[in-house]
Amino acid sequence: MPAAHTPTQAQEAQQAQEAQAAREAAAPTAPSAPAEAVTPLIRGIAVLQRLTEADGTLTPSELERATGLARSTVDRVTATLARMGYVRQDGRDVTLAPRLMELGNAYLAALRLPTLLGAHADALADELDESVSLAVADGDGIRFIHQATRRRAMSLSFRIGDLLPAERTAPGPLFATEWTETDWQTWRTRRTTDPTDATFPTLPPHPTPIPDEDFETRVRDAARDAHSLDDQLIEPGLVALAAPVRDPHTSRIACVASIVSHTSRHSATNLRDTLLPRLRRAVASMEAELRTAPPPEPGPPPSDLALWTGASKQQLGREFIESLARGLTVLTAFGEGRAELTLTEVAKATGLARATARRALITYEHLGLAAQTPHHTFTLAPRVLSLGFPPLSRTTLADIASPHLAALTQAIHESSSLAVLTPDAREIQYTARVATTRIMSVNITLGTRFPAYATSMGRVLLADARTPLEPGPLRPLTPHTITDPERLTAALTTIRTQGYALVDEELEEGLRSIAVPIRDRTGRAVAAINVATHAARRTVTDCVTDILPHLSTTASAIETDLHVASHFTRLPLT
């Protein structure tokens, strides 16, 4: 962690000028913001939300038009977000990066519902062979917090963090049974100004507005029946059945569980008549889980964030907006066992001054990303998931690895790859690759499979297996290939100890490669990355002394992103 620094008077004056310029430039972004709101933070949130609505990628010019901010402001905001690892600047594009999911993870960890109820939703999905989702209320909409999907040609699922209007969903009428008159008025105002749901980018626009009376009738029915149906309101062919999961301590709806199917399998009525009893049994199990779950043990809060932002400002100067970075770190103060925090606790967790933390929290209240409780504590709101979570929740391991492999290849001028074991553990399959530009290069396409026993990535993965794997017959692919089972077992033992595998001309003569594992949150090797080169270019010693340090650093970066991205989502390996 870089050392902190004490600002000089000149630096303080420059920061004050920048803050004043930020306030003056904020009018198009937040005309009704409180006086104490942090304007650069408002602008940074706007950039993240516009990127989210665009499915993760926009050019700076498109961001300029979407946010109404000056191009120079967009450039400084994206430079700051890139420094934090929240976006990547790929040529002309600005793209959301997996590390941004730590903000949504903070909300989901503090909420605890995915942690406590996710296994119950998964079990119901397995039992019914249908998709099951959990959703929470977000204003006059609903937002998904967990998905258990089925693998079919016609797959039905929403992205975690997607926001849908209450009137076009199965959970919506159930949440609306608890609305106040103010909530109803907010809903009616939105319906008047946006009758076709154009402000919900995850939905296809409704061809004809749904009459308000139809939703009001569905709410009365939901209050009476304790369940609700969506009969192709989201889109043609999709049907859903929902039931409320109540907080045993307050009796209010904590979340809503839904079974989602399509009309080739069930009509809405058939879905209710055949599956409602099983849905209610699952809901009863969820409520029992909430009733008996022990209080969470607070996890470690982030550390030294204020020092990091200060050092980044010192290094990057005007291009780094320190108030934006510090404001975003406030969200990461929340998490497991830290659902409600006082202002003092937020300041202590982040290392920020109380005044800085207070202004950030005021800004988040204004934006609907946080709320203050009657006990003078703060909590995160579901809208935190609007900061990149929906598009990033569909990230694959190959998506995560590719930018890091590109940086590795650029640094060492050799091709690099990512591969996973096939289900039978006999082969590896290439899922990501970045080739270097050379006259003589290693030419492998995505999807290519090779025998695991004769490759560096295969051996790294075989060495990590919790139980002995049978790699199949050991055929000699070159005169150097290990074909004796005892020698292979000894080689795997060495690899397990040293943490890497080096294979020298065993797959193909002249081909030398070195690989390290990629480990998931449990420490299990789920993939491997390697660097392959011609034997004439790098000796075995060169591979260990020159390439292995870069390879290990790259693996660590991939694992950091993987652990963030897979905290509350199922991340596909292929």
Coordinates of C-alpha atoms in Angstrom, one line a residue:
M1 CA 0.0 0.0 0.0
P2 CA 1.5 3.4 -1.0
A3 CA 2.4 5.7 1.9
A4 CA 0.1 8.5 2.8
H5 CA 1.0 12.1 2.2
T6 CA 0.1 15.4 3.8
P7 CA -1.3 17.9 1.3
T8 CA 0.6 21.2 1.0
Q9 CA -1.3 24.5 1.0
A10 CA -0.9 24.7 -2.8
Q11 CA -2.4 21.2 -3.2
E12 CA -5.2 22.1 -0.8
A13 CA -5.9 25.3 -2.9
Q14 CA -5.9 23.3 -6.1
Q15 CA -8.3 20.8 -4.6
A16 CA -10.6 23.6 -3.5
Q17 CA -10.6 25.0 -7.0
E18 CA -11.4 21.6 -8.4
A19 CA -14.2 21.1 -6.0
Q20 CA -15.7 24.5 -6.9
A21 CA -15.4 23.7 -10.6
A22 CA -17.1 20.4 -9.9
R23 CA -20.0 22.1 -8.2
E24 CA -20.4 24.5 -11.0
A25 CA -20.3 21.7 -13.6
A26 CA -22.8 19.6 -11.7
A27 CA -26.0 21.5 -12.6
P28 CA -27.0 19.2 -15.5
T29 CA -26.4 16.1 -13.4
A30 CA -28.1 16.8 -10.1
P31 CA -30.1 20.1 -10.0
S32 CA -31.9 19.2 -6.8
A33 CA -28.9 17.7 -4.9
P34 CA -28.4 18.7 -1.3
A35 CA -25.8 21.4 -0.7
E36 CA -23.5 18.9 1.1
A37 CA -23.7 16.3 -1.7
V38 CA -20.4 15.4 -3.4
T39 CA -20.8 16.5 -7.0
P40 CA -17.9 14.4 -8.4
L41 CA -19.5 11.4 -6.8
I42 CA -22.8 12.1 -8.4
R43 CA -21.2 12.4 -11.8
G44 CA -19.2 9.1 -11.2
I45 CA -22.4 7.3 -10.3
A46 CA -24.1 8.7 -13.4
V47 CA -21.3 7.3 -15.6
L48 CA -21.5 3.9 -14.0
Q49 CA -25.3 3.8 -14.4
R50 CA -25.1 4.9 -18.1
L51 CA -22.6 2.1 -18.7
T52 CA -24.8 -0.4 -17.0
E53 CA -27.8 0.6 -19.1
A54 CA -25.7 0.2 -22.2
D55 CA -24.8 -3.4 -21.2
G56 CA -21.3 -2.4 -20.1
T57 CA -19.6 -0.5 -22.9
L58 CA -19.7 3.0 -24.3
T59 CA -17.2 5.3 -26.0
P60 CA -16.3 8.5 -24.2
S61 CA -18.3 10.5 -26.7
E62 CA -21.3 8.3 -26.0
L63 CA -20.9 8.8 -22.3
E64 CA -20.6 12.5 -22.9
R65 CA -24.0 12.5 -24.6
A66 CA -25.6 10.1 -22.2
T67 CA -24.6 12.0 -19.0
G68 CA -24.6 15.6 -20.3
L69 CA -21.1 16.0 -18.8
A70 CA -18.2 17.8 -20.5
R71 CA -15.8 15.5 -22.3
S72 CA -13.0 16.5 -20.1
T73 CA -15.1 15.6 -17.0
V74 CA -15.9 12.2 -18.6
D75 CA -12.2 11.6 -19.2
R76 CA -11.3 12.4 -15.6
V77 CA -14.1 10.3 -14.2
T78 CA -13.2 7.3 -16.3
A79 CA -9.5 7.7 -15.5
T80 CA -10.4 7.6 -11.8
L81 CA -12.7 4.5 -12.2
A82 CA -10.0 2.8 -14.2
R83 CA -7.4 3.5 -11.5
M84 CA -9.9 1.8 -9.0
G85 CA -10.2 -1.2 -11.3
Y86 CA -13.9 -0.5 -11.9
V87 CA -13.6 0.1 -15.7
R88 CA -11.2 -0.7 -18.5
Q89 CA -10.2 1.7 -21.2
D90 CA -10.0 -0.5 -24.3
G91 CA -8.9 1.6 -27.2
R92 CA -11.9 4.0 -27.8
D93 CA -14.2 2.1 -25.4
V94 CA -14.9 2.4 -21.7
T95 CA -15.9 -1.1 -20.4
L96 CA -17.1 -2.1 -16.9
A97 CA -14.6 -4.4 -15.1
P98 CA -15.4 -7.3 -12.8
R99 CA -13.9 -5.6 -9.8
L100 CA -16.8 -3.1 -9.8
M101 CA -19.0 -6.0 -8.6
E102 CA -17.5 -5.4 -5.1
L103 CA -20.0 -2.6 -4.7
G104 CA -23.0 -4.9 -5.4
N105 CA -21.4 -7.6 -3.3
A106 CA -21.3 -5.2 -0.3
Y107 CA -25.1 -4.8 -0.6
L108 CA -25.8 -8.5 -1.1
A109 CA -23.5 -9.5 1.8
A110 CA -25.1 -7.0 4.1
L111 CA -28.6 -8.2 3.0
R112 CA -27.7 -11.8 3.7
L113 CA -30.8 -13.2 1.8
P114 CA -28.8 -14.7 -1.0
T115 CA -26.4 -16.4 1.5
L116 CA -29.2 -17.8 3.6
L117 CA -31.9 -18.6 1.0
G118 CA -29.9 -19.2 -2.2
A119 CA -29.5 -23.0 -1.5
H120 CA -33.2 -23.3 -0.9
A121 CA -33.9 -21.6 -4.3
D122 CA -31.4 -23.9 -6.0
A123 CA -33.0 -27.0 -4.4
L124 CA -36.4 -25.9 -5.6
A125 CA -35.1 -25.4 -9.1
D126 CA -33.5 -28.8 -9.1
E127 CA -36.8 -30.4 -7.8
L128 CA -39.0 -28.7 -10.4
D129 CA -36.5 -28.5 -13.3
E130 CA -37.6 -24.9 -13.7
S131 CA -35.8 -21.6 -13.1
V132 CA -36.3 -20.0 -9.6
S133 CA -35.5 -16.4 -8.7
L134 CA -35.4 -14.3 -5.5
A135 CA -36.3 -10.6 -5.7
V136 CA -36.5 -7.6 -3.4
A137 CA -38.5 -4.4 -3.7
D138 CA -36.9 -1.3 -5.0
G139 CA -39.2 1.6 -5.0
D140 CA -42.1 0.9 -7.4
G141 CA -40.0 -1.9 -9.0
I142 CA -38.4 -5.2 -8.1
R143 CA -34.8 -6.1 -8.3
F144 CA -33.4 -9.7 -8.6
I145 CA -30.9 -10.9 -6.0
H146 CA -30.5 -14.6 -6.8
Q147 CA -31.0 -16.8 -9.8
A148 CA -31.2 -20.6 -10.2
T149 CA -31.5 -21.3 -13.9
R150 CA -32.0 -24.4 -16.0
R151 CA -29.7 -25.2 -18.9
R152 CA -32.0 -25.5 -21.9
A153 CA -32.0 -24.3 -25.5
M154 CA -34.7 -21.8 -24.4
S155 CA -33.3 -20.6 -21.1
L156 CA -35.3 -18.3 -18.8
S157 CA -33.5 -16.1 -16.4
F158 CA -32.9 -12.5 -15.4
R159 CA -29.6 -11.0 -14.4
I160 CA -28.9 -10.4 -10.8
G161 CA -29.5 -6.7 -10.2
D162 CA -32.0 -6.3 -13.1
L163 CA -34.8 -3.8 -12.3
L164 CA -38.3 -4.5 -13.5
P165 CA -41.5 -2.5 -13.1
A166 CA -43.8 -4.0 -10.4
E167 CA -46.9 -4.1 -12.6
R168 CA -45.2 -6.4 -15.2
T169 CA -43.9 -9.1 -12.8
A170 CA -45.2 -11.8 -10.4
P171 CA -43.4 -10.4 -7.3
G172 CA -44.6 -6.8 -7.9
P173 CA -48.3 -7.2 -6.7
L174 CA -47.0 -8.9 -3.5
F175 CA -44.6 -6.1 -2.7
A176 CA -47.4 -3.6 -3.5
T177 CA -49.6 -5.1 -0.8
E178 CA -47.3 -3.2 1.6
W179 CA -47.1 0.1 -0.2
T180 CA -48.1 3.3 1.5
E181 CA -50.2 6.0 -0.2
T182 CA -47.0 7.8 -1.0
D183 CA -45.7 4.7 -2.7
W184 CA -48.8 4.4 -4.8
Q185 CA -48.6 8.1 -5.8
T186 CA -45.0 7.6 -6.9
W187 CA -46.1 4.6 -9.0
R188 CA -48.9 6.5 -10.6
T189 CA -46.6 9.4 -11.5
R190 CA -44.1 7.1 -13.1
R191 CA -46.9 5.3 -15.0
T192 CA -48.1 8.7 -16.3
T193 CA -44.7 9.9 -17.4
D194 CA -43.5 6.4 -18.7
P195 CA -46.5 4.4 -19.8
T196 CA -44.5 2.0 -22.0
D197 CA -41.7 1.3 -19.5
A198 CA -39.0 2.9 -21.6
T199 CA -37.0 3.7 -18.4
F200 CA -36.5 0.0 -17.8
P201 CA -33.9 -1.0 -20.4
T202 CA -33.9 -4.7 -19.4
L203 CA -37.5 -5.0 -20.7
P204 CA -38.9 -4.9 -24.2
P205 CA -41.3 -1.9 -24.4
H206 CA -44.9 -2.9 -23.8
P207 CA -46.9 -2.5 -27.1
T208 CA -49.9 -1.1 -25.2
P209 CA -49.9 0.4 -21.7
I210 CA -51.3 -1.9 -19.0
P211 CA -54.3 -0.2 -17.4
D212 CA -53.6 0.9 -13.8
E213 CA -56.8 -0.9 -12.7
D214 CA -55.4 -4.3 -13.9
F215 CA -52.4 -4.0 -11.5
E216 CA -54.6 -2.7 -8.6
T217 CA -56.8 -5.8 -9.1
R218 CA -53.7 -8.1 -9.1
V219 CA -52.6 -6.5 -5.8
R220 CA -55.9 -7.1 -4.1
D221 CA -55.8 -10.7 -5.4
A222 CA -52.2 -11.1 -4.1
A223 CA -53.2 -9.8 -0.6
R224 CA -56.0 -12.4 -0.5
D225 CA -54.2 -15.4 -2.0
A226 CA -50.6 -14.8 -0.8
H227 CA -49.3 -15.6 -4.3
S228 CA -49.2 -13.9 -7.6
L229 CA -48.9 -14.7 -11.3
D230 CA -47.2 -13.1 -14.3
D231 CA -49.1 -14.3 -17.4
Q232 CA -46.8 -13.1 -20.2
L233 CA -46.6 -9.5 -18.9
I234 CA -42.8 -9.3 -19.2
E235 CA -42.8 -10.7 -22.7
P236 CA -44.8 -13.2 -24.8
G237 CA -44.3 -16.8 -23.7
L238 CA -42.9 -16.1 -20.2
V239 CA -45.0 -17.1 -17.2
A240 CA -44.1 -16.9 -13.5
L241 CA -45.6 -17.8 -10.1
A242 CA -44.5 -15.9 -7.0
A243 CA -44.9 -16.2 -3.2
P244 CA -43.7 -14.0 -0.4
V245 CA -40.9 -14.9 2.0
R246 CA -41.6 -13.0 5.3
D247 CA -39.1 -11.8 7.8
P248 CA -40.0 -13.7 11.0
H249 CA -39.1 -10.7 13.2
T250 CA -41.3 -8.1 11.4
S251 CA -43.8 -10.2 9.4
R252 CA -43.1 -8.0 6.4
I253 CA -42.0 -9.3 3.1
A254 CA -38.2 -9.9 3.1
C255 CA -38.1 -11.1 -0.5
V256 CA -40.3 -12.9 -3.1
A257 CA -39.5 -16.4 -4.5
S258 CA -40.6 -17.0 -8.1
I259 CA -40.8 -20.0 -10.4
V260 CA -40.3 -18.9 -14.0
S261 CA -41.3 -21.0 -17.0
H262 CA -42.6 -20.6 -20.6
T263 CA -45.9 -21.4 -22.2
S264 CA -44.6 -24.5 -24.0
R265 CA -44.2 -26.1 -20.6
H266 CA -46.9 -24.5 -18.5
S267 CA -49.8 -22.0 -18.8
A268 CA -49.9 -19.5 -16.0
T269 CA -52.9 -21.3 -14.5
N270 CA -51.3 -24.7 -14.8
L271 CA -48.1 -23.3 -13.2
R272 CA -50.2 -22.2 -10.2
D273 CA -52.3 -25.4 -9.9
T274 CA -49.4 -27.8 -10.2
L275 CA -46.4 -26.0 -8.5
L276 CA -47.9 -23.7 -5.9
P277 CA -47.8 -26.3 -3.1
R278 CA -44.1 -27.0 -3.7
L279 CA -43.3 -23.3 -3.9
R280 CA -45.0 -22.8 -0.5
R281 CA -43.1 -25.6 1.0
A282 CA -39.8 -24.1 -0.2
V283 CA -40.9 -20.7 1.2
A284 CA -41.7 -22.2 4.6
S285 CA -38.1 -23.6 4.6
M286 CA -36.7 -20.2 3.7
E287 CA -38.7 -18.6 6.5
A288 CA -37.4 -21.2 8.9
E289 CA -33.9 -20.4 7.8
L290 CA -34.4 -16.8 8.5
R291 CA -35.9 -17.6 11.9
T292 CA -33.1 -19.9 13.1
A293 CA -30.0 -18.4 11.4
P294 CA -27.4 -17.2 13.9
P295 CA -26.3 -13.6 13.8
P296 CA -23.6 -13.0 11.3
E297 CA -20.0 -12.7 12.3
P298 CA -18.7 -9.3 10.9
G299 CA -16.2 -9.9 8.2
P300 CA -13.1 -7.7 8.0
P301 CA -13.8 -4.2 6.7
P302 CA -11.7 -2.7 4.0
S303 CA -8.4 -1.2 5.2
D304 CA -6.2 1.8 4.2
L305 CA -8.6 3.0 1.5
A306 CA -8.1 6.6 2.4
L307 CA -4.3 6.1 2.2
W308 CA -4.6 4.5 -1.2
T309 CA -6.8 7.3 -2.7
G310 CA -4.4 9.9 -1.3
A311 CA -1.4 8.2 -2.9
S312 CA -3.3 7.8 -6.2
K313 CA -4.0 11.5 -6.2
Q314 CA -0.4 12.3 -5.6
Q315 CA 0.7 10.0 -8.4
L316 CA -1.9 10.9 -11.1
G317 CA -2.6 14.5 -10.2
R318 CA -5.6 16.2 -11.7
E319 CA -6.7 13.1 -13.7
F320 CA -7.6 11.4 -10.4
I321 CA -10.8 12.7 -8.7
E322 CA -10.1 11.8 -5.1
S323 CA -13.6 12.8 -3.8
L324 CA -15.1 10.3 -6.3
A325 CA -12.8 7.5 -5.3
R326 CA -13.3 8.2 -1.6
G327 CA -17.0 8.4 -2.0
L328 CA -17.1 4.9 -3.7
T329 CA -15.0 3.4 -0.9
V330 CA -17.8 4.2 1.5
L331 CA -20.0 1.6 -0.1
T332 CA -17.4 -1.1 0.6
A333 CA -17.6 -0.4 4.4
F334 CA -20.8 -2.4 4.4
G335 CA -21.0 -6.2 4.2
E336 CA -21.5 -9.4 6.1
G337 CA -22.3 -8.5 9.7
R338 CA -22.1 -4.8 8.8
A339 CA -25.6 -4.2 7.4
E340 CA -26.2 -1.1 9.5
L341 CA -23.3 1.3 10.3
T342 CA -23.1 4.5 12.2
L343 CA -21.3 7.4 10.6
T344 CA -18.4 6.8 13.0
E345 CA -18.2 3.1 12.0
V346 CA -18.2 4.0 8.3
A347 CA -15.4 6.5 8.8
K348 CA -13.4 4.0 10.9
A349 CA -13.8 1.2 8.3
T350 CA -12.6 3.4 5.4
G351 CA -10.1 5.5 7.2
L352 CA -11.9 8.6 6.0
A353 CA -12.7 11.7 8.0
R354 CA -16.2 11.7 9.5
A355 CA -17.0 14.8 7.4
T356 CA -16.0 13.1 4.2
A357 CA -17.9 9.9 5.1
R358 CA -21.0 12.0 6.0
R359 CA -21.0 13.9 2.7
A360 CA -20.7 10.7 0.8
L361 CA -23.6 9.1 2.7
I362 CA -25.8 12.3 2.2
T363 CA -25.0 11.9 -1.5
Y364 CA -26.0 8.2 -1.5
E365 CA -29.3 9.1 0.3
H366 CA -30.1 11.6 -2.4
L367 CA -29.4 9.1 -5.2
G368 CA -31.4 6.3 -3.5
L369 CA -28.3 4.1 -2.9
A370 CA -28.5 4.3 0.9
A371 CA -31.0 5.1 3.6
Q372 CA -30.8 6.3 7.2
T373 CA -32.7 4.3 9.8
P374 CA -34.5 5.6 12.9
H375 CA -31.6 4.4 14.9
H376 CA -29.3 6.9 13.2
T377 CA -27.5 4.2 11.3
F378 CA -27.1 3.8 7.5
T379 CA -27.9 0.9 5.3
L380 CA -27.4 0.2 1.6
A381 CA -30.4 0.1 -0.8
P382 CA -31.0 -2.4 -3.6
R383 CA -30.2 0.4 -6.1
V384 CA -26.5 -0.2 -5.4
L385 CA -26.9 -3.1 -7.8
S386 CA -27.5 -0.6 -10.6
L387 CA -23.8 0.1 -10.5
G388 CA -22.7 -2.4 -13.1
F389 CA -24.0 -5.6 -11.5
P390 CA -26.5 -6.8 -14.2
P391 CA -24.1 -6.9 -17.2
L392 CA -21.2 -8.1 -15.1
S393 CA -23.3 -10.9 -13.5
R394 CA -23.1 -12.8 -16.9
T395 CA -19.3 -12.5 -17.0
T396 CA -17.4 -15.7 -17.9
L397 CA -13.9 -16.7 -16.7
A398 CA -12.7 -16.2 -20.2
D399 CA -14.0 -12.6 -20.1
I400 CA -12.2 -12.0 -16.9
A401 CA -8.9 -13.5 -18.0
S402 CA -8.6 -12.1 -21.5
P403 CA -7.5 -8.5 -20.6
H404 CA -5.0 -9.9 -18.2
L405 CA -3.6 -12.4 -20.8
A406 CA -3.4 -9.5 -23.2
A407 CA -1.2 -7.5 -20.8
L408 CA 0.9 -10.6 -20.1
T409 CA 1.5 -11.2 -23.8
Q410 CA 2.4 -7.6 -24.4
A411 CA 4.9 -7.7 -21.5
I412 CA 6.7 -10.9 -22.5
H413 CA 6.1 -11.1 -26.2
E414 CA 4.9 -14.7 -26.0
S415 CA 1.4 -16.2 -26.5
S416 CA -0.6 -16.9 -23.5
S417 CA -3.7 -19.1 -22.9
L418 CA -6.4 -20.2 -20.5
A419 CA -7.8 -23.7 -20.4
V420 CA -10.1 -25.9 -18.3
L421 CA -10.3 -29.7 -17.8
T422 CA -13.0 -31.5 -19.7
P423 CA -15.5 -33.3 -17.4
D424 CA -13.7 -36.7 -17.8
A425 CA -10.4 -35.0 -16.9
R426 CA -8.7 -36.5 -19.9
E427 CA -8.3 -33.4 -22.0
I428 CA -7.9 -29.7 -21.6
Q429 CA -10.0 -27.2 -23.6
Y430 CA -8.7 -23.8 -24.6
T431 CA -11.2 -21.1 -23.6
A432 CA -9.2 -17.9 -23.9
R433 CA -6.0 -17.0 -25.8
V434 CA -3.9 -14.0 -26.8
A435 CA -1.3 -14.7 -29.5
T436 CA 1.8 -12.7 -30.0
T437 CA 2.9 -11.5 -33.5
R438 CA 5.9 -13.5 -34.6
I439 CA 6.9 -15.2 -37.8
M440 CA 7.1 -18.5 -35.9
S441 CA 4.3 -18.6 -33.3
V442 CA 2.2 -21.2 -31.5
N443 CA -1.1 -21.5 -33.4
I444 CA -4.0 -22.8 -31.3
T445 CA -7.6 -21.8 -31.7
L446 CA -10.3 -21.5 -29.0
G447 CA -12.0 -24.8 -28.3
T448 CA -8.9 -26.9 -29.2
R449 CA -8.5 -29.9 -27.0
F450 CA -5.2 -31.7 -26.0
P451 CA -4.5 -34.6 -23.8
A452 CA -4.2 -33.3 -20.2
Y453 CA -1.2 -35.5 -19.2
A454 CA 1.0 -34.0 -22.0
T455 CA 0.3 -30.3 -21.4
S456 CA 1.5 -27.9 -18.7
M457 CA -2.1 -26.6 -18.0
G458 CA -3.4 -30.2 -17.8
R459 CA -0.8 -31.2 -15.4
V460 CA -1.4 -28.2 -13.1
L461 CA -5.1 -29.2 -13.0
L462 CA -4.5 -32.9 -12.6
A463 CA -2.1 -32.2 -9.7
D464 CA -4.7 -30.2 -7.8
A465 CA -7.4 -32.9 -8.0
R466 CA -8.8 -33.8 -4.6
T467 CA -9.1 -37.5 -5.7
P468 CA -6.8 -39.3 -8.1
L469 CA -7.9 -38.9 -11.7
E470 CA -7.4 -41.3 -14.5
P471 CA -6.0 -39.3 -17.4
G472 CA -6.6 -42.2 -19.8
P473 CA -3.9 -44.1 -21.9
L474 CA -0.6 -42.3 -21.9
R475 CA 0.4 -42.3 -25.6
P476 CA 3.8 -41.0 -26.7
L477 CA 3.1 -37.8 -28.7
T478 CA 6.8 -37.1 -29.0
P479 CA 10.0 -39.0 -27.9
H480 CA 9.9 -36.9 -24.8
T481 CA 6.3 -37.6 -23.6
I482 CA 6.0 -39.2 -20.2
T483 CA 4.0 -42.4 -20.7
D484 CA 4.9 -44.2 -17.5
P485 CA 2.1 -43.8 -14.9
E486 CA 4.5 -43.8 -12.0
R487 CA 6.6 -41.0 -13.6
L488 CA 3.5 -39.0 -14.3
T489 CA 2.4 -39.4 -10.7
A490 CA 5.8 -38.3 -9.4
A491 CA 5.7 -35.3 -11.8
L492 CA 2.2 -34.3 -10.5
T493 CA 3.5 -34.5 -6.9
T494 CA 6.3 -32.1 -7.7
I495 CA 3.9 -29.7 -9.5
R496 CA 1.6 -29.7 -6.5
T497 CA 4.5 -28.7 -4.3
Q498 CA 6.1 -26.1 -6.5
G499 CA 2.9 -24.5 -7.8
Y500 CA 3.6 -24.6 -11.5
A501 CA 4.2 -27.1 -14.3
L502 CA 6.7 -26.9 -17.1
V503 CA 6.4 -29.3 -20.0
D504 CA 9.3 -29.5 -22.4
E505 CA 8.6 -30.8 -25.9
E506 CA 6.1 -33.5 -24.7
L507 CA 3.1 -32.4 -26.7
E508 CA 5.0 -31.3 -29.8
E509 CA 8.6 -31.2 -30.6
G510 CA 10.1 -27.7 -30.2
L511 CA 7.1 -26.6 -28.0
R512 CA 7.9 -25.6 -24.4
S513 CA 5.3 -24.3 -22.0
I514 CA 4.9 -23.3 -18.4
A515 CA 1.5 -23.0 -16.5
V516 CA 0.1 -22.0 -13.1
P517 CA -3.4 -22.7 -11.7
I518 CA -6.3 -20.3 -11.4
R519 CA -8.1 -20.9 -8.1
D520 CA -11.7 -20.1 -7.1
R521 CA -12.8 -18.7 -3.7
T522 CA -12.5 -22.1 -2.1
G523 CA -8.9 -22.6 -3.2
R524 CA -9.7 -25.2 -5.9
A525 CA -7.9 -25.0 -9.2
V526 CA -10.7 -24.4 -11.8
A527 CA -8.5 -23.4 -14.7
A528 CA -4.9 -22.8 -15.7
I529 CA -3.0 -20.2 -17.7
N530 CA 0.2 -20.8 -19.6
V531 CA 2.8 -19.3 -21.8
A532 CA 4.0 -21.4 -24.8
T533 CA 7.1 -20.7 -26.7
H534 CA 9.5 -22.4 -29.2
A535 CA 12.3 -24.2 -27.4
A536 CA 14.9 -22.2 -29.4
R537 CA 13.7 -18.9 -27.9
R538 CA 13.6 -19.8 -24.2
T539 CA 15.5 -22.3 -22.2
V540 CA 13.9 -24.2 -19.4
T541 CA 15.7 -21.9 -17.0
D542 CA 14.5 -18.8 -18.9
C543 CA 10.9 -20.0 -18.5
V544 CA 11.2 -20.3 -14.7
T545 CA 13.3 -17.1 -14.1
D546 CA 11.8 -14.8 -16.7
I547 CA 8.3 -16.0 -17.5
L548 CA 7.0 -17.6 -14.3
P549 CA 7.0 -14.3 -12.2
H550 CA 4.9 -12.6 -14.9
L551 CA 2.6 -15.7 -15.1
S552 CA 2.1 -15.8 -11.4
T553 CA 1.3 -12.1 -11.2
T554 CA -1.2 -12.5 -14.0
A555 CA -2.9 -15.5 -12.2
S556 CA -3.2 -13.5 -9.0
A557 CA -4.9 -10.6 -10.9
I558 CA -7.3 -13.0 -12.6
E559 CA -8.1 -14.7 -9.3
T560 CA -8.8 -11.3 -7.6
D561 CA -11.4 -10.5 -10.3
L562 CA -12.8 -14.1 -10.2
H563 CA -13.3 -14.0 -6.5
V564 CA -15.2 -10.7 -6.7
A565 CA -17.3 -11.8 -9.7
S566 CA -18.2 -15.2 -8.3
H567 CA -19.2 -14.1 -4.8
F568 CA -23.0 -14.1 -5.5
T569 CA -23.1 -15.3 -9.1
R570 CA -22.4 -18.6 -10.9
L571 CA -19.5 -17.8 -13.2
P572 CA -19.3 -20.1 -16.2
L573 CA -15.8 -21.6 -16.8
T574 CA -16.4 -22.1 -20.5

